[in-house]
Coordinates of C-alpha atoms in Angstrom, one line a residue:
Chain X
M1 CA -14.6 12.4 -22.5
R2 CA -16.2 10.9 -19.3
L3 CA -15.6 7.2 -18.4
A4 CA -17.5 5.2 -15.8
T5 CA -17.8 1.7 -14.4
V6 CA -21.5 1.0 -14.1
R7 CA -24.2 -1.7 -13.6
L8 CA -26.9 -1.8 -16.2
H9 CA -30.5 -3.0 -16.2
G10 CA -30.7 -6.4 -17.8
D11 CA -27.4 -7.7 -16.3
P12 CA -27.0 -6.0 -12.9
T13 CA -24.5 -8.5 -11.6
T14 CA -21.8 -7.6 -14.2
R15 CA -19.8 -4.4 -14.2
R16 CA -19.7 -2.6 -17.5
V17 CA -17.6 0.3 -18.8
V18 CA -19.2 3.2 -20.5
A19 CA -17.9 6.4 -22.2
D20 CA -19.4 9.7 -23.0
H21 CA -17.9 11.9 -25.7
G22 CA -20.5 14.6 -25.0
A23 CA -23.5 13.1 -26.8
G24 CA -24.5 10.5 -24.1
W25 CA -23.2 7.2 -22.8
T26 CA -22.0 4.4 -25.0
L27 CA -21.2 0.9 -24.0
L28 CA -17.5 -0.2 -24.4
D29 CA -16.1 -3.7 -25.0
T30 CA -18.2 -6.0 -22.7
A31 CA -15.0 -7.9 -21.7
L32 CA -14.0 -4.8 -19.7
S33 CA -15.1 -4.7 -16.1
S34 CA -13.7 -1.4 -15.0
V35 CA -12.2 1.8 -16.3
S36 CA -8.8 0.8 -14.9
E37 CA -8.9 -2.3 -17.1
L38 CA -9.7 -0.1 -20.1
L39 CA -6.7 2.1 -19.3
R40 CA -4.4 -0.9 -19.4
H41 CA -4.9 -1.1 -23.2
P42 CA -2.2 1.0 -24.8
D43 CA -4.8 2.4 -27.3
W44 CA -7.6 2.9 -24.8
Q45 CA -8.6 6.2 -26.3
G46 CA -9.3 4.5 -29.6
Q47 CA -11.4 1.8 -27.8
A48 CA -13.7 4.3 -26.0
S49 CA -16.8 4.1 -28.2
G50 CA -19.6 1.7 -28.7
P51 CA -23.4 1.3 -28.9
R52 CA -25.5 3.9 -27.2
V53 CA -26.7 3.3 -23.6
D54 CA -29.8 5.1 -22.3
E55 CA -29.0 7.0 -19.1
Q56 CA -32.0 5.3 -17.5
D57 CA -30.5 1.9 -18.1
I58 CA -27.6 2.8 -15.7
I59 CA -28.6 1.4 -12.3
A60 CA -25.5 2.5 -10.4
F61 CA -22.1 4.1 -10.9
E62 CA -19.3 2.1 -9.2
N63 CA -15.8 3.0 -8.2
P64 CA -14.4 3.5 -11.7
V65 CA -10.9 2.1 -10.8
Q66 CA -11.6 -1.2 -9.2
D67 CA -8.2 -2.7 -8.8
P68 CA -5.3 -0.2 -8.7
E69 CA -2.0 -1.7 -7.7
K70 CA -1.1 1.5 -5.9
V71 CA -3.2 4.2 -4.2
I72 CA -1.0 7.0 -2.9
C73 CA -2.3 10.0 -1.0
C74 CA -0.8 13.4 -0.3
G75 CA -1.5 15.3 2.9
L76 CA -1.0 19.1 3.6
N77 CA -1.3 20.2 0.0
Y78 CA -3.8 23.2 -0.1
R79 CA -1.9 26.5 0.0
N80 CA -4.6 28.6 1.7
H81 CA -5.2 26.0 4.3
I82 CA -1.5 25.6 5.2
L83 CA -1.0 29.4 5.4
E84 CA -4.2 30.0 7.5
M85 CA -2.8 27.4 9.9
G86 CA 0.4 29.5 10.2
R87 CA 2.6 26.8 8.7
E88 CA 5.2 27.2 6.0
L89 CA 4.6 25.7 2.6
P90 CA 6.2 22.3 2.5
E91 CA 9.3 21.5 0.4
F92 CA 8.2 17.9 -0.2
P93 CA 4.8 16.2 -0.4
T94 CA 3.7 14.3 2.7
L95 CA 2.7 10.8 1.4
F96 CA 1.0 7.7 2.6
A97 CA -0.7 4.6 1.0
K98 CA -4.0 2.9 0.9
F99 CA -5.0 -0.4 -0.7
A100 CA -7.5 -1.3 -3.4
D101 CA -9.6 -2.7 -0.6
T102 CA -9.8 0.8 1.0
L103 CA -11.8 2.1 -1.9
T104 CA -15.6 2.0 -2.3
G105 CA -18.2 3.3 -4.7
P106 CA -19.5 6.8 -5.2
T107 CA -22.9 6.1 -3.5
S108 CA -21.8 3.3 -1.1
A109 CA -22.5 3.4 2.6
I110 CA -19.4 3.9 4.7
S111 CA -19.3 1.7 7.8
P112 CA -15.9 0.8 9.3
P113 CA -16.7 -1.7 12.0
A114 CA -14.1 -0.7 14.6
A115 CA -13.7 3.1 14.3
A116 CA -15.5 5.9 16.2
A117 CA -14.1 9.3 15.0
L118 CA -14.9 9.5 11.3
D119 CA -13.8 12.7 9.5
W120 CA -14.1 14.0 5.9
E121 CA -11.4 15.0 3.5
A122 CA -12.7 15.9 0.0
E123 CA -10.0 15.3 -2.6
L124 CA -9.3 15.5 -6.3
A125 CA -7.9 12.2 -7.5
V126 CA -5.6 11.6 -10.4
V127 CA -6.0 8.4 -12.5
I128 CA -2.8 7.2 -14.1
G129 CA -3.0 6.2 -17.8
A130 CA 0.6 5.2 -18.6
E131 CA 3.6 3.5 -17.1
L132 CA 5.7 6.2 -15.3
F133 CA 9.1 5.8 -13.7
Q134 CA 11.3 8.8 -12.8
A135 CA 9.1 11.0 -15.0
S136 CA 9.5 14.7 -15.5
S137 CA 6.5 16.9 -14.8
E138 CA 5.8 17.0 -18.6
Q139 CA 6.0 13.2 -18.9
A140 CA 3.8 12.9 -15.8
K141 CA 1.2 15.3 -17.3
D142 CA 1.1 13.2 -20.4
G143 CA 0.7 10.0 -18.3
I144 CA -2.4 11.3 -16.5
A145 CA -5.5 9.6 -18.0
G146 CA -8.0 11.8 -16.1
Y147 CA -9.4 12.9 -12.8
T148 CA -12.1 11.8 -10.4
V149 CA -13.5 12.7 -7.0
S150 CA -12.6 11.0 -3.8
N151 CA -13.0 11.5 -0.1
D152 CA -10.2 10.3 2.2
I153 CA -12.6 9.5 5.0
S154 CA -10.3 9.2 8.0
M155 CA -10.6 7.3 11.3
R156 CA -9.1 9.9 13.5
D157 CA -9.2 7.7 16.6
W158 CA -6.9 5.2 14.8
Q159 CA -4.9 7.9 13.0
R160 CA -3.9 9.4 16.3
R161 CA -2.8 6.2 18.0
T162 CA 0.7 6.5 16.5
L163 CA 2.8 9.0 14.5
Q164 CA 2.0 7.2 11.3
W165 CA -1.4 8.0 9.8
F166 CA -1.7 4.8 7.8
Q167 CA -3.9 2.8 10.2
G168 CA -6.5 5.6 10.3
K169 CA -6.5 5.9 6.5
A170 CA -6.7 2.3 5.3
H171 CA -9.9 0.8 6.8
D172 CA -11.6 -1.4 4.1
A173 CA -14.3 0.3 2.0
T174 CA -14.0 3.8 3.5
T175 CA -12.6 5.9 0.6
P176 CA -15.3 6.6 -2.0
V177 CA -14.2 7.2 -5.6
G178 CA -16.1 8.3 -8.7
P179 CA -18.7 8.8 -10.0
V180 CA -16.8 9.2 -13.3
V181 CA -13.3 9.8 -14.7
V182 CA -13.0 12.9 -16.8
T183 CA -10.1 12.5 -19.2
A184 CA -7.2 14.9 -19.0
D185 CA -8.0 16.5 -22.4
A186 CA -11.3 17.7 -21.1
M187 CA -10.3 19.4 -17.9
D188 CA -7.3 21.1 -16.2
P189 CA -7.2 21.3 -12.3
A190 CA -4.6 24.0 -12.6
Q191 CA -7.4 26.3 -13.8
G192 CA -9.0 26.2 -10.3
L193 CA -11.9 23.8 -10.2
R194 CA -14.2 24.2 -7.2
I195 CA -13.9 21.4 -4.7
T196 CA -16.5 21.0 -1.9
C197 CA -17.5 18.7 0.9
A198 CA -21.0 19.0 2.5
V199 CA -22.3 17.1 5.5
N200 CA -26.1 16.8 5.4
G201 CA -26.2 19.6 2.8
E202 CA -24.1 22.0 4.8
I203 CA -20.8 22.9 3.1
V204 CA -17.8 22.3 5.3
Q205 CA -15.0 22.4 2.8
D206 CA -14.9 24.8 -0.2
S207 CA -11.8 25.6 -2.1
T208 CA -10.3 25.4 -5.6
T209 CA -7.8 23.0 -7.2
D210 CA -5.4 25.8 -8.1
Q211 CA -4.5 26.0 -4.4
L212 CA -2.5 22.7 -4.6
V213 CA 1.1 23.3 -3.5
F214 CA 2.1 20.2 -5.5
D215 CA 0.0 20.2 -8.6
C216 CA -1.1 17.0 -10.3
P217 CA 1.9 16.6 -12.7
A218 CA 4.4 17.6 -10.0
L219 CA 2.9 15.1 -7.5
V220 CA 2.8 12.2 -10.0
A221 CA 6.3 13.0 -11.1
Y222 CA 7.5 13.0 -7.5
V223 CA 6.0 9.7 -6.7
S224 CA 7.4 8.1 -9.9
H225 CA 10.9 8.9 -8.6
F226 CA 10.6 6.1 -6.0
T227 CA 8.0 3.7 -7.4
R228 CA 6.7 2.8 -10.9
L229 CA 3.2 3.9 -11.6
R230 CA 0.9 2.0 -14.0
P231 CA -2.4 2.6 -15.7
G232 CA -5.3 2.5 -13.2
D233 CA -3.2 3.6 -10.2
L234 CA -4.7 6.4 -8.2
I235 CA -3.1 9.5 -6.6
L236 CA -5.2 11.5 -4.1
T237 CA -4.0 15.1 -4.1
G238 CA -4.9 16.2 -0.5
T239 CA -7.7 18.0 1.1
P240 CA -8.5 21.7 1.7
G241 CA -9.2 23.3 5.1
G242 CA -12.5 22.6 6.9
V243 CA -12.0 19.1 8.2
G244 CA -14.0 18.1 11.4
M245 CA -10.8 17.5 13.4
G246 CA -9.8 21.2 12.9
M247 CA -13.1 22.6 14.3
E248 CA -13.6 23.7 17.9
P249 CA -14.8 21.5 19.3
P250 CA -13.8 18.7 16.8
Q251 CA -16.8 17.4 14.8
F252 CA -17.0 13.9 13.6
L253 CA -19.5 12.0 11.4
A254 CA -22.5 10.6 13.1
D255 CA -24.7 7.6 12.2
G256 CA -26.9 8.6 9.3
D257 CA -24.9 11.6 8.1
L258 CA -24.7 12.1 4.4
V259 CA -21.4 13.2 3.0
T260 CA -21.4 14.9 -0.4
T261 CA -18.1 15.4 -2.1
A262 CA -17.9 17.3 -5.4
V263 CA -15.4 18.6 -7.9
E264 CA -16.5 21.0 -10.5
G265 CA -16.6 19.4 -13.9
I266 CA -16.5 15.8 -12.6
G267 CA -19.5 15.2 -10.3
A268 CA -20.4 14.3 -6.8
L269 CA -20.0 11.4 -4.4
E270 CA -23.0 10.8 -2.0
N271 CA -22.0 8.5 0.9
L272 CA -24.2 7.7 3.9
I273 CA -22.3 7.0 7.2
V274 CA -23.5 3.9 9.0
H275 CA -21.7 4.3 12.2
Q276 CA -21.3 0.9 13.9
P277 CA -21.0 0.7 17.7
T278 CA -17.4 0.1 18.9
Chain S
M1 CA 8.3 -27.6 6.3
R2 CA 10.3 -25.1 4.2
L3 CA 8.8 -23.6 1.0
A4 CA 10.6 -21.6 -1.6
T5 CA 10.2 -19.9 -5.0
V6 CA 13.3 -20.9 -7.1
R7 CA 14.7 -21.0 -10.6
L8 CA 16.0 -24.4 -11.7
H9 CA 18.6 -25.5 -14.2
G10 CA 17.0 -26.7 -17.4
D11 CA 14.3 -24.0 -17.3
P12 CA 15.9 -20.9 -15.7
T13 CA 13.3 -18.4 -17.0
T14 CA 10.4 -19.9 -15.1
R15 CA 9.8 -19.6 -11.4
R16 CA 9.1 -22.9 -9.6
V17 CA 7.9 -23.7 -6.1
V18 CA 9.7 -26.3 -4.0
A19 CA 9.0 -27.8 -0.6
D20 CA 11.2 -29.5 1.9
H21 CA 9.7 -31.7 4.6
G22 CA 13.1 -32.4 6.1
A23 CA 14.4 -34.9 3.5
G24 CA 15.3 -32.5 0.8
W25 CA 13.6 -30.3 -1.8
T26 CA 10.7 -31.6 -3.9
L27 CA 9.1 -29.8 -6.9
L28 CA 5.5 -28.8 -6.5
D29 CA 2.8 -28.4 -9.2
T30 CA 4.6 -26.7 -12.1
A31 CA 1.6 -24.4 -12.7
L32 CA 2.6 -22.6 -9.5
S33 CA 5.0 -19.7 -9.9
S34 CA 5.4 -18.6 -6.3
V35 CA 4.8 -19.7 -2.7
S36 CA 2.1 -17.1 -2.3
E37 CA 0.2 -18.7 -5.2
L38 CA 0.5 -22.1 -3.4
L39 CA -0.9 -20.5 -0.3
R40 CA -4.1 -19.4 -2.1
H41 CA -5.1 -23.0 -2.5
P42 CA -7.3 -23.8 0.5
D43 CA -5.6 -27.3 0.8
W44 CA -2.1 -26.0 0.2
Q45 CA -0.5 -28.2 2.9
G46 CA -1.8 -31.3 1.0
Q47 CA -0.3 -30.0 -2.2
A48 CA 3.2 -29.5 -0.8
S49 CA 4.9 -32.6 -2.1
G50 CA 6.3 -33.9 -5.5
P51 CA 9.3 -35.3 -7.3
R52 CA 12.7 -34.8 -5.7
V53 CA 14.9 -31.8 -6.7
D54 CA 18.6 -32.0 -6.4
E55 CA 19.8 -29.0 -4.4
Q56 CA 22.4 -28.4 -7.1
D57 CA 19.7 -27.9 -9.6
I58 CA 18.5 -24.8 -7.7
I59 CA 20.1 -21.8 -9.5
A60 CA 18.6 -19.1 -7.3
F61 CA 16.1 -18.6 -4.5
E62 CA 13.7 -15.7 -5.3
N63 CA 11.4 -13.7 -3.1
P64 CA 9.0 -16.5 -2.1
V65 CA 5.9 -14.2 -2.0
Q66 CA 6.0 -12.5 -5.4
D67 CA 2.6 -10.7 -5.5
P68 CA 1.1 -9.9 -2.1
E69 CA -1.9 -7.6 -2.2
K70 CA -0.8 -6.1 1.1
V71 CA 2.6 -5.5 2.7
I72 CA 2.2 -4.0 6.1
C73 CA 5.1 -3.1 8.4
C74 CA 5.4 -2.4 12.1
G75 CA 7.9 0.1 13.5
L76 CA 9.1 0.4 17.1
N77 CA 8.4 -3.2 18.2
Y78 CA 11.5 -4.5 20.0
R79 CA 11.2 -4.2 23.7
N80 CA 14.8 -3.9 24.7
H81 CA 15.5 -1.3 21.9
I82 CA 12.5 0.8 23.0
L83 CA 13.5 0.7 26.7
E84 CA 17.2 1.4 25.9
M85 CA 16.0 4.5 24.0
G86 CA 14.2 5.6 27.2
R87 CA 10.8 5.4 25.6
E88 CA 7.6 3.8 27.0
L89 CA 6.3 0.6 25.5
P90 CA 3.6 1.6 22.9
E91 CA 0.0 0.9 23.4
F92 CA -0.6 0.4 19.7
P93 CA 1.7 -0.8 16.8
T94 CA 3.0 1.9 14.5
L95 CA 2.2 0.8 11.0
F96 CA 3.0 1.7 7.4
A97 CA 2.6 0.1 4.0
K98 CA 4.8 -1.0 1.2
F99 CA 3.9 -2.4 -2.3
A100 CA 4.6 -5.7 -4.0
D101 CA 7.0 -3.6 -6.2
T102 CA 9.0 -2.7 -3.1
L103 CA 10.1 -6.3 -2.6
T104 CA 13.1 -8.0 -4.1
G105 CA 14.9 -11.3 -3.9
P106 CA 17.1 -12.8 -1.1
T107 CA 20.3 -12.3 -3.1
S108 CA 19.3 -9.3 -5.3
A109 CA 21.4 -6.2 -5.5
I110 CA 19.7 -3.1 -4.0
S111 CA 20.0 0.0 -5.9
P112 CA 17.4 2.7 -5.5
P113 CA 18.1 5.3 -8.2
A114 CA 17.4 8.5 -6.3
A115 CA 18.3 7.9 -2.6
A116 CA 21.5 8.6 -0.8
A117 CA 21.1 7.5 2.9
L118 CA 20.4 3.8 2.9
D119 CA 20.0 2.1 6.2
W120 CA 19.3 -1.5 7.4
E121 CA 16.4 -2.9 9.4
A122 CA 16.5 -6.7 9.9
E123 CA 13.0 -8.0 10.3
L124 CA 11.1 -11.2 10.9
A125 CA 8.2 -11.3 8.3
V126 CA 4.9 -13.2 8.7
V127 CA 3.4 -14.8 5.7
I128 CA -0.4 -15.0 5.8
G129 CA -2.1 -18.3 4.9
A130 CA -5.8 -17.7 5.3
E131 CA -8.4 -14.9 4.9
L132 CA -8.5 -13.0 8.2
F133 CA -10.9 -10.2 9.1
Q134 CA -11.4 -8.9 12.6
A135 CA -9.5 -12.0 13.9
S136 CA -8.8 -12.8 17.5
S137 CA -5.1 -13.6 18.3
E138 CA -6.0 -17.3 18.2
Q139 CA -7.6 -17.0 14.8
A140 CA -4.6 -14.9 13.6
K141 CA -2.2 -17.5 14.9
D142 CA -4.0 -20.2 12.9
G143 CA -4.0 -18.0 9.9
I144 CA -0.2 -17.6 9.8
A145 CA 1.3 -19.8 7.0
G146 CA 4.8 -19.3 8.1
Y147 CA 7.8 -17.0 8.5
T148 CA 10.5 -15.6 6.4
V149 CA 13.4 -13.0 6.7
S150 CA 13.2 -9.5 5.4
N151 CA 15.2 -6.3 5.6
D152 CA 13.2 -3.0 5.6
I153 CA 16.0 -1.1 3.8
S154 CA 15.1 2.5 4.4
M155 CA 16.0 5.6 2.4
R156 CA 16.5 7.9 5.4
D157 CA 16.9 11.0 3.3
W158 CA 13.4 10.4 1.9
Q159 CA 12.0 9.2 5.1
R160 CA 12.9 12.4 6.9
R161 CA 11.5 14.7 4.3
T162 CA 8.1 14.7 6.0
L163 CA 6.4 13.2 9.1
Q164 CA 5.2 10.2 7.2
W165 CA 7.8 7.5 6.7
F166 CA 6.2 5.9 3.6
Q167 CA 8.3 7.6 0.9
G168 CA 11.5 6.4 2.6
K169 CA 10.2 2.9 2.8
A170 CA 8.6 2.2 -0.6
H171 CA 11.3 2.6 -3.2
D172 CA 10.9 -0.2 -5.8
A173 CA 13.0 -3.3 -5.2
T174 CA 14.6 -2.3 -1.9
T175 CA 13.1 -4.8 0.6
P176 CA 14.6 -8.3 0.2
V177 CA 12.5 -11.2 1.3
G178 CA 13.4 -14.9 1.7
P179 CA 15.2 -17.2 1.1
V180 CA 12.5 -19.6 2.3
V181 CA 9.2 -19.6 4.2
V182 CA 9.3 -21.9 7.2
T183 CA 5.8 -23.1 8.0
A184 CA 4.3 -22.1 11.4
D185 CA 4.1 -25.8 12.5
A186 CA 7.9 -25.9 12.4
M187 CA 8.9 -22.8 14.3
D188 CA 7.6 -20.3 16.9
P189 CA 9.1 -16.8 17.1
A190 CA 7.8 -16.4 20.7
Q191 CA 10.5 -18.9 21.7
G192 CA 13.1 -16.3 20.9
L193 CA 14.9 -16.8 17.6
R194 CA 18.1 -14.9 17.1
I195 CA 17.8 -12.1 14.5
T196 CA 20.9 -10.4 13.1
C197 CA 22.0 -8.0 10.5
A198 CA 25.6 -7.8 9.4
V199 CA 27.3 -5.2 7.2
N200 CA 30.4 -6.6 5.4
G201 CA 30.4 -9.4 8.0
E202 CA 30.3 -7.1 11.1
I203 CA 27.2 -7.7 13.1
V204 CA 25.2 -4.4 13.6
Q205 CA 21.9 -5.8 14.9
D206 CA 21.6 -8.8 17.2
S207 CA 18.4 -9.6 19.1
T208 CA 15.8 -12.3 19.6
T209 CA 12.2 -12.5 18.4
D210 CA 10.8 -12.9 21.9
Q211 CA 11.5 -9.1 22.3
L212 CA 8.5 -8.2 20.1
V213 CA 6.1 -6.0 22.0
F214 CA 3.3 -7.0 19.6
D215 CA 4.0 -10.6 18.8
C216 CA 3.1 -12.2 15.5
P217 CA -0.5 -13.3 16.3
A218 CA -1.2 -10.0 18.1
L219 CA 0.1 -7.9 15.2
V220 CA -1.8 -9.9 12.5
A221 CA -5.0 -9.7 14.6
Y222 CA -4.6 -5.9 15.0
V223 CA -4.1 -5.3 11.3
S224 CA -7.1 -7.5 10.5
H225 CA -9.3 -5.2 12.5
F226 CA -9.1 -2.5 9.8
T227 CA -8.2 -4.5 6.6
R228 CA -8.9 -8.0 5.4
L229 CA -5.7 -10.1 5.0
R230 CA -5.4 -12.8 2.5
P231 CA -3.0 -15.7 1.7
G232 CA 0.3 -14.4 0.5
D233 CA 0.1 -11.1 2.3
L234 CA 3.2 -10.1 4.3
I235 CA 3.5 -8.4 7.7
L236 CA 7.0 -7.1 8.7
T237 CA 7.3 -7.2 12.4
G238 CA 9.8 -4.4 13.1
T239 CA 13.5 -4.1 13.7
P240 CA 15.7 -4.4 16.8
G241 CA 18.2 -1.7 17.9
G242 CA 21.4 -1.1 16.0
V243 CA 20.3 0.7 12.8
G244 CA 22.7 3.1 11.2
M245 CA 20.6 6.2 11.8
G246 CA 20.9 5.6 15.6
M247 CA 24.7 5.5 15.6
E248 CA 26.9 8.5 16.4
P249 CA 27.7 9.7 13.8
P250 CA 24.9 8.1 11.7
Q251 CA 26.2 5.4 9.4
F252 CA 24.7 4.6 6.0
L253 CA 25.3 1.9 3.4
A254 CA 28.0 2.6 0.9
D255 CA 28.4 1.4 -2.6
G256 CA 29.5 -2.3 -2.5
D257 CA 28.5 -3.0 1.0
L258 CA 27.1 -6.5 1.6
V259 CA 24.1 -6.7 4.0
T260 CA 23.5 -10.1 5.6
T261 CA 20.1 -10.5 7.4
A262 CA 19.4 -13.7 9.2
V263 CA 16.7 -15.3 11.4
E264 CA 17.6 -18.5 13.3
G265 CA 15.8 -21.4 11.8
I266 CA 14.9 -19.7 8.5
G267 CA 18.1 -18.6 6.8
A268 CA 19.9 -15.5 5.5
L269 CA 19.5 -12.8 2.9
E270 CA 22.7 -11.5 1.2
N271 CA 22.2 -8.3 -0.6
L272 CA 24.8 -6.1 -2.2
I273 CA 24.3 -2.4 -2.2
V274 CA 24.9 -0.7 -5.5
H275 CA 24.7 2.9 -4.6
Q276 CA 23.8 5.1 -7.5
P277 CA 24.8 8.7 -7.7
T278 CA 22.1 11.2 -6.9

């Protein structure tokens, strides 16, 4: 099943939640304003049907998870990238946090007002569907509602100011998410889904999700050992090789660049960079 | 003025908000369940009075800011500690994040289930009282509602697993906050308030808040240049020298240790460590 938070013709100011079981979009309970809100219903899978929505009535897809309490990101998690850099595989995941305010929509312009060196980081994101605390990998797997696409757009000038990456990773409205959540029964990242990032149509990152050192259940389980996860929370699983910072010379996003981030079986984000003067 | 989130005799299951203008505690609007909720009223200073509360009716002080959207912490911010370590004063603040779930009450036991090497970090915490985005230091100063005491209890075993400190800093219910918020009109940390941490009564940290490299308005302004701050958000300003990790040999908190964290003019946290087996 696919789930999305959208705006519809006829009532464009209100967010709606739609589901697709394979036969086209249907409108869910109109009291819901995001997929994350849907996931907070214990029986959310039973609620995910409704009257048919014509695809042409969808004006825009929004960030499906509007209000996560927790957004936790993993760095250094693609095996082939780590090995090509001559590093050893890590024993523990490298983690940092973002806020709900850091997120933005799948087609939103990205325009941090005070940053100069914007870089791309295509990522598979896990959407939590149950309360998880000190979970085993099996429990974590059962607690994953689904998967979506994200790009951990990084302000490298801020990220490099200190040893802690956070301030380069948490500029408001810089991490696009979407366009849909594909439920966990319909896809398995361990099978190796293609993940790509393209800048102005040129592919700069190209890998597969079976290269994750800490796979999705392992990562969710690890996080749940220090903090409780709840429905709608988001875990970004790390980015493959090919970021701009690693090029020689380093390459950053310029005003007007279009960043396309895709994961096989989910869809693509299309975000224009509007680079403000600093 | 002092503000607090408390539980009162007669209705111990409900959180109440009380204020003290210097003549004892008064009960504010009973619809409020935390000081952070009070601060979200644009005219919160006008609302901060009510019927008298006998001090003996207060069963317990709770974390005054129950539900911040953002908890942002600064590392390496005490001048004398940085200089005694032979380091240069930093050009930028080192920042990382916690969650609302990381916080706990001023007298709560601290008991992370999966961590072994607990350390103390006494901190002055800033409570935000206005919406701030890209604020100047003057605007930031005006947007500070007040100050409280915190201890950035750190799980050093987790913190050292990777280069990013976050996973050692964000274990649920490990950062005590309180016991009260003293409003910004009643105190000025730039004057040099004594800040101490004691373990079982023995003082291990002892400094003054005029030693902050990035003072409170500067730190709040800096953060507001990448993310919007809102009433109830919390900024932890860093810890002075004397943490257990810096001792030779390193010293960590044992089962049954009592950690007392105090800032002059605000009050003290008293937290018992209940050290679970790992």
